[in-house]
Coordinates of C-alpha atoms in Angstrom, one line a residue:
X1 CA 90.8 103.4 89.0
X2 CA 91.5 101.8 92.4
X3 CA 94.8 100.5 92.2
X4 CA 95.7 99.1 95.8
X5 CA 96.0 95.1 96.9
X6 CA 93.8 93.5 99.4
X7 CA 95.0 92.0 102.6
X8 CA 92.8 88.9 102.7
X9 CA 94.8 85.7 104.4
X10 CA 96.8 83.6 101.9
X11 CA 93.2 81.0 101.4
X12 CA 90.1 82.8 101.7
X13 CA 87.3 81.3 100.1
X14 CA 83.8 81.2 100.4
X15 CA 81.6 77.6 100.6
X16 CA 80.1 76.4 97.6
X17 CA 80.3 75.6 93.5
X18 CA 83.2 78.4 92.5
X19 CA 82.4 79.3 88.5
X20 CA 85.0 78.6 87.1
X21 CA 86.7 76.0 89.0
X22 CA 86.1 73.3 86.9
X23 CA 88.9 74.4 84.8
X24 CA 91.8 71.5 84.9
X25 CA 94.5 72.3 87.3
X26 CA 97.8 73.1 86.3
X27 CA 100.7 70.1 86.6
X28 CA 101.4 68.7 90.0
X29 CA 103.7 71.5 92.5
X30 CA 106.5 69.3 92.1
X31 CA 107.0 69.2 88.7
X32 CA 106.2 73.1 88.3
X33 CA 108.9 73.5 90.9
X34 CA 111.5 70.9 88.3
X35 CA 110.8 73.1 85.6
X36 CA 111.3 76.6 87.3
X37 CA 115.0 75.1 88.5
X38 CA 115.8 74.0 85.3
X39 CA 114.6 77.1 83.7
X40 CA 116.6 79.1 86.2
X41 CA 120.2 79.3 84.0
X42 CA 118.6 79.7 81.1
X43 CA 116.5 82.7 82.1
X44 CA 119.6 84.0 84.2
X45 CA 121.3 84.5 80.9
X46 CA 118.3 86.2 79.1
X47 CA 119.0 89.3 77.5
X48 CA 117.4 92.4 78.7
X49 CA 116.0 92.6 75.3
X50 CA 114.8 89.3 75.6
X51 CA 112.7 89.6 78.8
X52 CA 111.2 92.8 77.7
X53 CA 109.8 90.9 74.5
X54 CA 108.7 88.2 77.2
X55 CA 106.8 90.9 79.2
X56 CA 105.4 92.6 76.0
X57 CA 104.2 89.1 75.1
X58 CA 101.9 88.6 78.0
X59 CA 101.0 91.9 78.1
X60 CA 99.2 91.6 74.3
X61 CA 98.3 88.0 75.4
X62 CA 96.3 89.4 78.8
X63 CA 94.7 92.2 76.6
X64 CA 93.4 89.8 73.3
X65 CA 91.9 87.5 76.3
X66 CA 90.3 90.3 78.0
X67 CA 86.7 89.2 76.8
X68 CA 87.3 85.6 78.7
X69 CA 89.0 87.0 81.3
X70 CA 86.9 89.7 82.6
X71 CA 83.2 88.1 83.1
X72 CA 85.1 84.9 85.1
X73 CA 86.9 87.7 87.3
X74 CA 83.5 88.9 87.8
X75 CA 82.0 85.6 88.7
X76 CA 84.5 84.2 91.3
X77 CA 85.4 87.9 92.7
X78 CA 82.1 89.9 92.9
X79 CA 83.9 93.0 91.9
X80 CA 82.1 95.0 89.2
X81 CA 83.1 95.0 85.6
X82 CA 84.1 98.6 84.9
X83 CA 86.7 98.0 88.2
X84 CA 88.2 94.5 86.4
X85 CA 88.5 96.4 83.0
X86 CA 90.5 99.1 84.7
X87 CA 92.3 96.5 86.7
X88 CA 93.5 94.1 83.5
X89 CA 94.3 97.8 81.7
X90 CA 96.7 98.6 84.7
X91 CA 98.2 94.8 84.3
X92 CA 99.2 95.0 81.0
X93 CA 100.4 98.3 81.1
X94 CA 102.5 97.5 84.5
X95 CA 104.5 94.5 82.4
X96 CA 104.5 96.8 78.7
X97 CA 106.2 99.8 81.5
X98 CA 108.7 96.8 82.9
X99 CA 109.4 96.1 79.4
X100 CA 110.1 99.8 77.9
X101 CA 112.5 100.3 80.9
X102 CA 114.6 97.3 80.1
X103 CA 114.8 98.3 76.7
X104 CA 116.1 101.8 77.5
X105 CA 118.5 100.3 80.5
X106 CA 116.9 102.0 83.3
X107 CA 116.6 99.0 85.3
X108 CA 120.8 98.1 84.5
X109 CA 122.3 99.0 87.9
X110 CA 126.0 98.8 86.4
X111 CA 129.0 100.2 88.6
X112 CA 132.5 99.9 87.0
X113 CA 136.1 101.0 89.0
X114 CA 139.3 100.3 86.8
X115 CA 142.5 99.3 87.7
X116 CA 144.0 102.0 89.8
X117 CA 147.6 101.1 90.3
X118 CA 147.8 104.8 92.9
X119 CA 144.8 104.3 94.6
X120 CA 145.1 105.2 97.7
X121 CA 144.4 102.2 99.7
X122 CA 146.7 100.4 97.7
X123 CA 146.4 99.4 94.1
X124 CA 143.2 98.7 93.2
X125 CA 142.1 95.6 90.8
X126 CA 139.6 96.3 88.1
X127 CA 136.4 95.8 89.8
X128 CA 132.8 95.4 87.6
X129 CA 129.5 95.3 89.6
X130 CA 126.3 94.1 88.3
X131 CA 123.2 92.6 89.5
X132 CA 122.0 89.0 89.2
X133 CA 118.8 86.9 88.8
X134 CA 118.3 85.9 92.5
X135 CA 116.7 82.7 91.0
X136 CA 112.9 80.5 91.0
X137 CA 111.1 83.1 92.8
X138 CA 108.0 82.1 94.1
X139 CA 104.6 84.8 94.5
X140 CA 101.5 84.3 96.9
X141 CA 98.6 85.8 94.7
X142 CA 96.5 88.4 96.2
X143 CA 92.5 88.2 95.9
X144 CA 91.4 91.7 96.0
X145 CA 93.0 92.4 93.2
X146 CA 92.5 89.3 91.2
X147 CA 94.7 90.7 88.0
X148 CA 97.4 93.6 89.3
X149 CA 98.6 91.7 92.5
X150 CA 97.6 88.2 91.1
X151 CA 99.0 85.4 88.8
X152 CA 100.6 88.0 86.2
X153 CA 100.4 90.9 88.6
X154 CA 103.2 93.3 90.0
X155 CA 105.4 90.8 91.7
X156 CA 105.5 88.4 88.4
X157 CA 106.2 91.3 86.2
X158 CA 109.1 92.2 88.4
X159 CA 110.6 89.0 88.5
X160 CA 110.5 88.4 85.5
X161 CA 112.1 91.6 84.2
X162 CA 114.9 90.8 87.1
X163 CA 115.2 87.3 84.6
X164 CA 113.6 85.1 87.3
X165 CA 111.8 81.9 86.9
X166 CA 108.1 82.4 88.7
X167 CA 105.9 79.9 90.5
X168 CA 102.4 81.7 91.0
X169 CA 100.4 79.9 94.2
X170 CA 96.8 81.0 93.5
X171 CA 95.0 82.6 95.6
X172 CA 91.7 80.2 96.1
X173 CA 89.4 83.3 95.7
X174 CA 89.5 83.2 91.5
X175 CA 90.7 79.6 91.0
X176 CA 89.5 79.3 87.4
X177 CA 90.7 83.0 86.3
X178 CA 94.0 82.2 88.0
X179 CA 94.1 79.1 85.7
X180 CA 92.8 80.9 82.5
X181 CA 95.3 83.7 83.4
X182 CA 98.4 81.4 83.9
X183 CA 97.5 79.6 80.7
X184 CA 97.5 82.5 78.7
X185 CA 100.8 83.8 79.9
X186 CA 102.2 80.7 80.0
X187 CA 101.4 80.3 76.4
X188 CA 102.5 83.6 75.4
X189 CA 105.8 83.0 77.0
X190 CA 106.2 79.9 74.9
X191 CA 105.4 81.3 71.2
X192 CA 107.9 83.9 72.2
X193 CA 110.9 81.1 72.8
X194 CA 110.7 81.7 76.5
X195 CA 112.9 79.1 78.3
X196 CA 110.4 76.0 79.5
X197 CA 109.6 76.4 83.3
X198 CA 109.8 80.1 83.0
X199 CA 106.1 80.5 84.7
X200 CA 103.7 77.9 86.6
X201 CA 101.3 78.0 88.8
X202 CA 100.3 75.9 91.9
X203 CA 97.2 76.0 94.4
X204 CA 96.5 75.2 98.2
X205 CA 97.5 76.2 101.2
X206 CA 99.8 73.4 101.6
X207 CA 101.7 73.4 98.4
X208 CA 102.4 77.3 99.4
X209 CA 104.3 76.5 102.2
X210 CA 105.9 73.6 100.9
X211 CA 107.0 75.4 98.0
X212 CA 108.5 78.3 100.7
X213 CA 110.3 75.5 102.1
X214 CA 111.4 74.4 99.1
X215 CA 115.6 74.5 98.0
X216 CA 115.1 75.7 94.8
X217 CA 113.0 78.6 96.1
X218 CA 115.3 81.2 96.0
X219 CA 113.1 84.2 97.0
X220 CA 109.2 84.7 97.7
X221 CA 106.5 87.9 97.0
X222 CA 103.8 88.1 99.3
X223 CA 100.2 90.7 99.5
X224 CA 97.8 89.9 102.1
X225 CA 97.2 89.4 105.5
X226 CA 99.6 90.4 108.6
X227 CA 99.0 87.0 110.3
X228 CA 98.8 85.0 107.1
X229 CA 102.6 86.9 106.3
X230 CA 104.0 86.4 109.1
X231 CA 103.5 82.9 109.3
X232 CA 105.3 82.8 105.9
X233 CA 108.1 84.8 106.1
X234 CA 108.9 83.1 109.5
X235 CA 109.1 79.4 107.1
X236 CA 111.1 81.6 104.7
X237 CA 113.6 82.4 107.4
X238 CA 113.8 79.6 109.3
X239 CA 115.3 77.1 106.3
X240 CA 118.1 75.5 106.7
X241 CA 119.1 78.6 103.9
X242 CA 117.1 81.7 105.0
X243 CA 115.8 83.5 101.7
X244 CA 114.0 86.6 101.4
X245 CA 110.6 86.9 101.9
X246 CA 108.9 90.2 100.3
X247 CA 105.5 90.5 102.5
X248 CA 103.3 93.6 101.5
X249 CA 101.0 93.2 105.0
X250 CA 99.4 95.3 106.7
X251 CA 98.2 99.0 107.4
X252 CA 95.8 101.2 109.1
X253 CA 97.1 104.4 107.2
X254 CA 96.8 108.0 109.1
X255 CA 95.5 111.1 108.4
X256 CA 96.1 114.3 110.5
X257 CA 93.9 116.8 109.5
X258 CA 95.8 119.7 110.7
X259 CA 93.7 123.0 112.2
X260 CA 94.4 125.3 109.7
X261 CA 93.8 122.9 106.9
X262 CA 90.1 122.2 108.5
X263 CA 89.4 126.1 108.7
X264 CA 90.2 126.5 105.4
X265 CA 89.3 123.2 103.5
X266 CA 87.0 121.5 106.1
X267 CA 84.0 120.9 103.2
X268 CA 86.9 120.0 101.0
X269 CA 88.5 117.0 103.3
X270 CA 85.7 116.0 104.7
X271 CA 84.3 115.1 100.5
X272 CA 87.8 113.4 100.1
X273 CA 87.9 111.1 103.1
X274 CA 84.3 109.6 102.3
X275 CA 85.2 109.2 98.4
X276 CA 88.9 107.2 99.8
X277 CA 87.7 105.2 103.0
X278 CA 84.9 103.3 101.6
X279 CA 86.4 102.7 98.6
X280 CA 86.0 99.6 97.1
X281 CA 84.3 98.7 100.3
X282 CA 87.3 99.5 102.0
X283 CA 89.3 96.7 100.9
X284 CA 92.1 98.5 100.0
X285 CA 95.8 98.5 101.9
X286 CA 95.7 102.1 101.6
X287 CA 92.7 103.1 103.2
X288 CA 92.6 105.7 105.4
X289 CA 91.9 103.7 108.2
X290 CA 92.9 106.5 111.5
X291 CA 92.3 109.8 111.0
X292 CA 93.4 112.6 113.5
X293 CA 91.1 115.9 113.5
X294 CA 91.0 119.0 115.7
X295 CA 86.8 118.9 116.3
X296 CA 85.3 115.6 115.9
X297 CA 81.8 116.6 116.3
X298 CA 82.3 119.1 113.0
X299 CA 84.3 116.4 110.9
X300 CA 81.8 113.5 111.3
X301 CA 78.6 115.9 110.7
X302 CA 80.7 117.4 107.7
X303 CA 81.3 113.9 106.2
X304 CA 79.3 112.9 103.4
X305 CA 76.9 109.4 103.7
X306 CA 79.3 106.9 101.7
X307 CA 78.2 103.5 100.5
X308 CA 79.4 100.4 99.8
X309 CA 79.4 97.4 97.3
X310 CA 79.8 93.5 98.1
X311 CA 82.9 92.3 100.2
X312 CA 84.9 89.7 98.2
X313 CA 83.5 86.8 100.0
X314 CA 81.4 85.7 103.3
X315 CA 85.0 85.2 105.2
X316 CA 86.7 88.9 105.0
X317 CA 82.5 90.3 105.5
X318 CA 82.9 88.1 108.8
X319 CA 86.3 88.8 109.8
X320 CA 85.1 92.6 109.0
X321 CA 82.3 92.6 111.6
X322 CA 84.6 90.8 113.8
X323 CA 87.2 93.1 113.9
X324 CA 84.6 96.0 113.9
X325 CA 82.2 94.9 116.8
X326 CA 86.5 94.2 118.8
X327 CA 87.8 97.6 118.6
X328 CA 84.4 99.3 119.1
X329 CA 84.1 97.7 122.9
X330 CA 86.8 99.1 123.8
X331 CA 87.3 101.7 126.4
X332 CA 87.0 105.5 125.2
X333 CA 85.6 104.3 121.5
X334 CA 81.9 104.8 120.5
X335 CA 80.1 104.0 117.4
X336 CA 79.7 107.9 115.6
X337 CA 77.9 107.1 112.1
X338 CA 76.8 103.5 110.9
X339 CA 75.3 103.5 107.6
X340 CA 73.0 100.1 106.9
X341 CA 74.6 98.0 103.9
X342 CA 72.1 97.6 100.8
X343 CA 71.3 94.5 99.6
X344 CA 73.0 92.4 101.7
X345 CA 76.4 94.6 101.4
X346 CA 78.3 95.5 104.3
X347 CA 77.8 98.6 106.9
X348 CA 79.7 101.5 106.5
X349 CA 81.3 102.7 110.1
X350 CA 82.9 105.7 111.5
X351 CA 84.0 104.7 114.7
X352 CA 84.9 107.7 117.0
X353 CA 88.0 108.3 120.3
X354 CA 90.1 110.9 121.3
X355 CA 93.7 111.2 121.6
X356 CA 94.0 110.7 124.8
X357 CA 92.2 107.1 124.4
X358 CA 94.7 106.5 122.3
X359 CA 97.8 107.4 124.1
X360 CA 96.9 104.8 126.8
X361 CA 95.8 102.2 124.3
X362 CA 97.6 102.8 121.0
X363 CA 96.3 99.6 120.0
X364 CA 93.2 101.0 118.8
X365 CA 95.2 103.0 115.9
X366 CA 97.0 99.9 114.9
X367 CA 94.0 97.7 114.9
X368 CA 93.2 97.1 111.3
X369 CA 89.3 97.2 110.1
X370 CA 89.6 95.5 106.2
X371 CA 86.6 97.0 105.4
X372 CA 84.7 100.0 105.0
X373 CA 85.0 101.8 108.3
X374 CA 87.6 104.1 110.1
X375 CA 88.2 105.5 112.8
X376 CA 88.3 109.3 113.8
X377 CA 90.4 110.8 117.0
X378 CA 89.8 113.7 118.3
X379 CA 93.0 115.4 119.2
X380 CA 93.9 118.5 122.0
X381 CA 96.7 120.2 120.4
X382 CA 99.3 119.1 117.8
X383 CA 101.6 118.1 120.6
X384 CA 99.1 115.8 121.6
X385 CA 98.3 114.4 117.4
X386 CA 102.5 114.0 117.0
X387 CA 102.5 112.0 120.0
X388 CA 99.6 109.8 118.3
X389 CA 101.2 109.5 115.3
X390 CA 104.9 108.7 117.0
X391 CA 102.9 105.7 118.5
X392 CA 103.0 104.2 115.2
X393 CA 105.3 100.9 114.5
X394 CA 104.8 101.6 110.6
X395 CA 102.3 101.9 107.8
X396 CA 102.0 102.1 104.2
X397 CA 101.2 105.3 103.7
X398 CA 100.8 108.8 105.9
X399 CA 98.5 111.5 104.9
X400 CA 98.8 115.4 105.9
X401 CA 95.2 117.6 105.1
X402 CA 97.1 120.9 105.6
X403 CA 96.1 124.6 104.3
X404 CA 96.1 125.0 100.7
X405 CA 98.3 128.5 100.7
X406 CA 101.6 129.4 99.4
X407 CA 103.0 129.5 102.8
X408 CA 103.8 126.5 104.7
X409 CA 101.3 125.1 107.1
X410 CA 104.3 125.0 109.7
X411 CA 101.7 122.0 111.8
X412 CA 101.3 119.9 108.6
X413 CA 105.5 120.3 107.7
X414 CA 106.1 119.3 111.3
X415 CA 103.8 116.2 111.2
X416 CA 104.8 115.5 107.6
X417 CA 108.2 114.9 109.4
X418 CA 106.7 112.5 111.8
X419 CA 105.0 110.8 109.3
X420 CA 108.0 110.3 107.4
X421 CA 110.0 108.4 109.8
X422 CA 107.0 106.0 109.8
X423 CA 105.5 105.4 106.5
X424 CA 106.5 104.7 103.1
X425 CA 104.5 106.8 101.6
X426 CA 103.6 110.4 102.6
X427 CA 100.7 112.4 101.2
X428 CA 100.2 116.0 101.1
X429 CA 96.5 117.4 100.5
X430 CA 95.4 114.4 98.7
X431 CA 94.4 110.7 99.9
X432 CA 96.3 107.7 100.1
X433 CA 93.9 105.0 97.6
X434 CA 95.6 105.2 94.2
X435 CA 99.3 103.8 94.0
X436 CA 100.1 105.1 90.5
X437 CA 102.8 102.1 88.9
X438 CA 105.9 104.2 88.1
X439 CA 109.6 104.6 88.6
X440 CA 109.6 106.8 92.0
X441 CA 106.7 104.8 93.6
X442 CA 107.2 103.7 97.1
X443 CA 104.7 100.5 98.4
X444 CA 106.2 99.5 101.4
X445 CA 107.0 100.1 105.0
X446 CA 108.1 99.3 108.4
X447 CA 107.0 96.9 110.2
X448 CA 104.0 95.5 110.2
X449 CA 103.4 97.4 106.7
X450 CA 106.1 95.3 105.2
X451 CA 108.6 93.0 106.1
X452 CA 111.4 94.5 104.3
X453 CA 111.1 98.3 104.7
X454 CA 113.9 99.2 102.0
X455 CA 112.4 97.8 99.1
X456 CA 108.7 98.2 97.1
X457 CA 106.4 96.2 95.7
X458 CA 104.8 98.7 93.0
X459 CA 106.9 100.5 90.5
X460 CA 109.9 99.8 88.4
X461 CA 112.2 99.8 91.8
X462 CA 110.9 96.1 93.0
X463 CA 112.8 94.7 90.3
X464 CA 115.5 95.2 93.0
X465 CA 114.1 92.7 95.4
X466 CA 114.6 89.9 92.9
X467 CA 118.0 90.5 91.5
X468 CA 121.2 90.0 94.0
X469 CA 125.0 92.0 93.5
X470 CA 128.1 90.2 91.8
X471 CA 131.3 92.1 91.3
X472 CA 133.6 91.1 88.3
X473 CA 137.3 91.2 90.0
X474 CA 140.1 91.0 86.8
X475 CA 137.7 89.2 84.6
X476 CA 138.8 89.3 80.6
X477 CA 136.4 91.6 78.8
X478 CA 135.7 89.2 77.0
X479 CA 133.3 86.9 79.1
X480 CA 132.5 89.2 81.7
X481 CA 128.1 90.0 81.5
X482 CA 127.7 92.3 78.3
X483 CA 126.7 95.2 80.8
X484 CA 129.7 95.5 82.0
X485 CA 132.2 94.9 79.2
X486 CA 133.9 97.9 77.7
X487 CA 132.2 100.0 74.3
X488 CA 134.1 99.0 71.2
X489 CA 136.6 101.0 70.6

């Protein structure tokens, strides 16, 4: 199940009647905006209980609406229907995973010192850390994946188990499914005793960043485009009070195929790369995008004829070509396989360069194609693929095709290291397209990957980005948070 956002700017949208859209909108921004503020204490004081049975609650709610859901997702997205079944599957189970963990504590984050009268610094107060609702958060739906980084998608769920009010912008790709989706939460939340304002949704570009702007805006969760990010996070930071902004952007995603991994699993790699690059027509963030081999002329014969299905609407299909027809003009880079689309659907590329290309342009390894094509350099030596690969400002995700042996490929464990100052997330003889939601996943990266390297935005960890540190200095047991008050005696 492909399980990756897209990077499509913050309002793509294609020309014409939108199924779907006739749904009514949700209330006016402002008053979605009143409601999350004033929802804000309330939820802060949730009980960990209590947001779990909120999170189980849309979870059952998203699954009994699947039969609406689906065929509108269909409609507005042009993604297929066995890929939205999968995708709603991995929603629900993403908030019902959120929920189990805040029922067993796992996402408690509780550090406790007590009075030390001989400590040696001097005597040390009784001091009781724990970690806060940050506040109204607000999350920039994604339209690649119009249920798992959407209205209730992974930023929402995390938020909400952190005990944050939500304000969902739709993305203008699915405007009806966003509404049907946020009504169905939204209603869920209330037959559960939710506090009002808990969840709303707004639309257009201009009510996004107004609402980024806004005061009571305490933090904002962003998938999509490097450019459209940017221009965000740079609003978020330059308020009068600077807030977080958690921007999932962009990434082209290398591969080194080392030598001794092509000798011995060349048929093997090559298989792999055409079942991960075209993938879902290549609108994936972690698509293998560069990929580093010792014979290019053997790789690219050895690489399977891959196919792919519709783009999610005329705007990415054009910026595709766009950014296609750029970075294959360029000095040292030639066209090596272009496979006609079918029925109107896009080309799929291999575009072809060597190393040393590179070195004196590495522009051409950070150029991201959102679509399905990729690009395949020709390296000299290792020295020479390391000194690719250290030309990287960041990515997503860093793949190593090594030997399949018991002992080390010593090539692959020295690139892995390279890879690994680079990328928050490095592969070892499989491919970067699947980002499993659990508790050690990593979706993030340096720059321009992500805008805040130390944190995710899949798996129980990004709970972290919406929840801020309080220590407890001398405060009676009594009314301290019931995390960290004492067990009865």
């Amino acid at each position: 199940m492909p399980t990756e956002p897209d990077h499509a700017d913050t309002d793509t949208h294609t020309t014409g009647a939108r199924p779907g859209a006739d749904l009514p909108e949700d209330p006016p921004a402002e008053d979605v905006l009143a409601a999350a503020h004033a929802a804000a204490r309330p939820a802060r004081h949730s009980s960990p209980a209590d947001r779990a049975q909120w999170l189980r609650a849309t979870a059952d709610a998203l699954d009994a609406a699947a039969d609406a859901l689906v065929p509108l997702a269909r409609r507005e997205s042009r993604l297929p229907q066995a890929r939205l079944t999968g995708e709603l599957a991995r929603t629900s189970f993403q908030a019902r995973l959120f929920a189990d963990r805040l029922a067993s504590g796992a996402l408690t984050d509780v550090r406790v010192d007590p009075a030390a009268p001989d400590w040696p610094m001097g005597a040390r107060p009784d001091l009781r850390r724990t970690q806060v609702p940050i506040g109204p958060v607000l999350v920039f739906a994604a339209g690649n994946f119009p249920f798992a980084f959407s209205v209730a998608g992974g930023d929402t769920v995390s938020a909400l188990a952190a005990g944050c009010p939500v304000v969902v912008k739709a993305h203008p790709g699915h405007p009806g499914l966003s509404r049907l989706t946020a009504r169905t939460v939204r209603t869920a939340l209330d037959e559960v005793g939710a506090p009002a304002g808990l969840f709303g949704l707004i639309e257009g570009e201009q009510a996004g960043a107004d609402a980024v702007r806004d005061p009571r805006i305490k933090a904002v969760g962003f998938t999509g485009s490097t450019h459209g990010g940017r221009a965000l996070f740079d609003l978020a930071v330059s308020r009068p009070d600077p807030i977080p902004f958690y921007g999932e952007l962009g990434a082209t995603n290398p591969v080194f195929v080392t030598p001794a991994g092509w000798a011995e699993r060349g048929p093997e790699i090559a298989d792999g790369f055409a079942g991960s690059y075209a993938l879902g027509s290549g609108q994936f963030c972690t698509q293998p995008g560069v990929v580093l081999v010792p014979d290019a002329t053997q790789f690219l014969a050895a690489v399977p004829d891959a196919s792919a299905g519709p783009m999610l609407n005329s705007r990415i299909e054009q910026g595709y070509r766009a950014a296609l027809d750029e970075l294959s003009q360029r000095p040292g880079v030639t066209t090596a396989t272009r496979l006609p689309g079918a029925d109107g659907n896009p080309d799929v590329v291999l575009l072809r360069t060597s190393a040393t290309a590179v070195l004196a342009d590495p522009s051409l390894i950070t150029t991201e194609i959102f679509g399905p094509a990729s690009l395949v350099v020709e390296y000299g030596s290792v020295d020479e693929a390391a000194a690719v690969l250290g030309a990287y400002p960041g990515s997503l995700t860093g793949t190593v095709q090594a030997s399949d042996g018991e002992d080390a490929d010593t090539d692959g464990i020295r690139l892995l290291d390279v890879l690994a100052e680079r990328v928050g997330r490095v592969v070892w003889n499989q491919w970067p397209t699947g980002v499993t939601v659990s508790d050690a996943q990593q979706h993030g990266g340096p720059w321009p990957s992500s805008t805040a390297p130390t944190t995710t935005s899949v798996g129980t960890a990004a709970v972290r980005r919406f929840q801020r540190p309080v220590a407890f200095q001398n405060v009676p047991g009594t009314v301290l948070p019931a995390e960290l008050q004492d067990p009865p005696q």
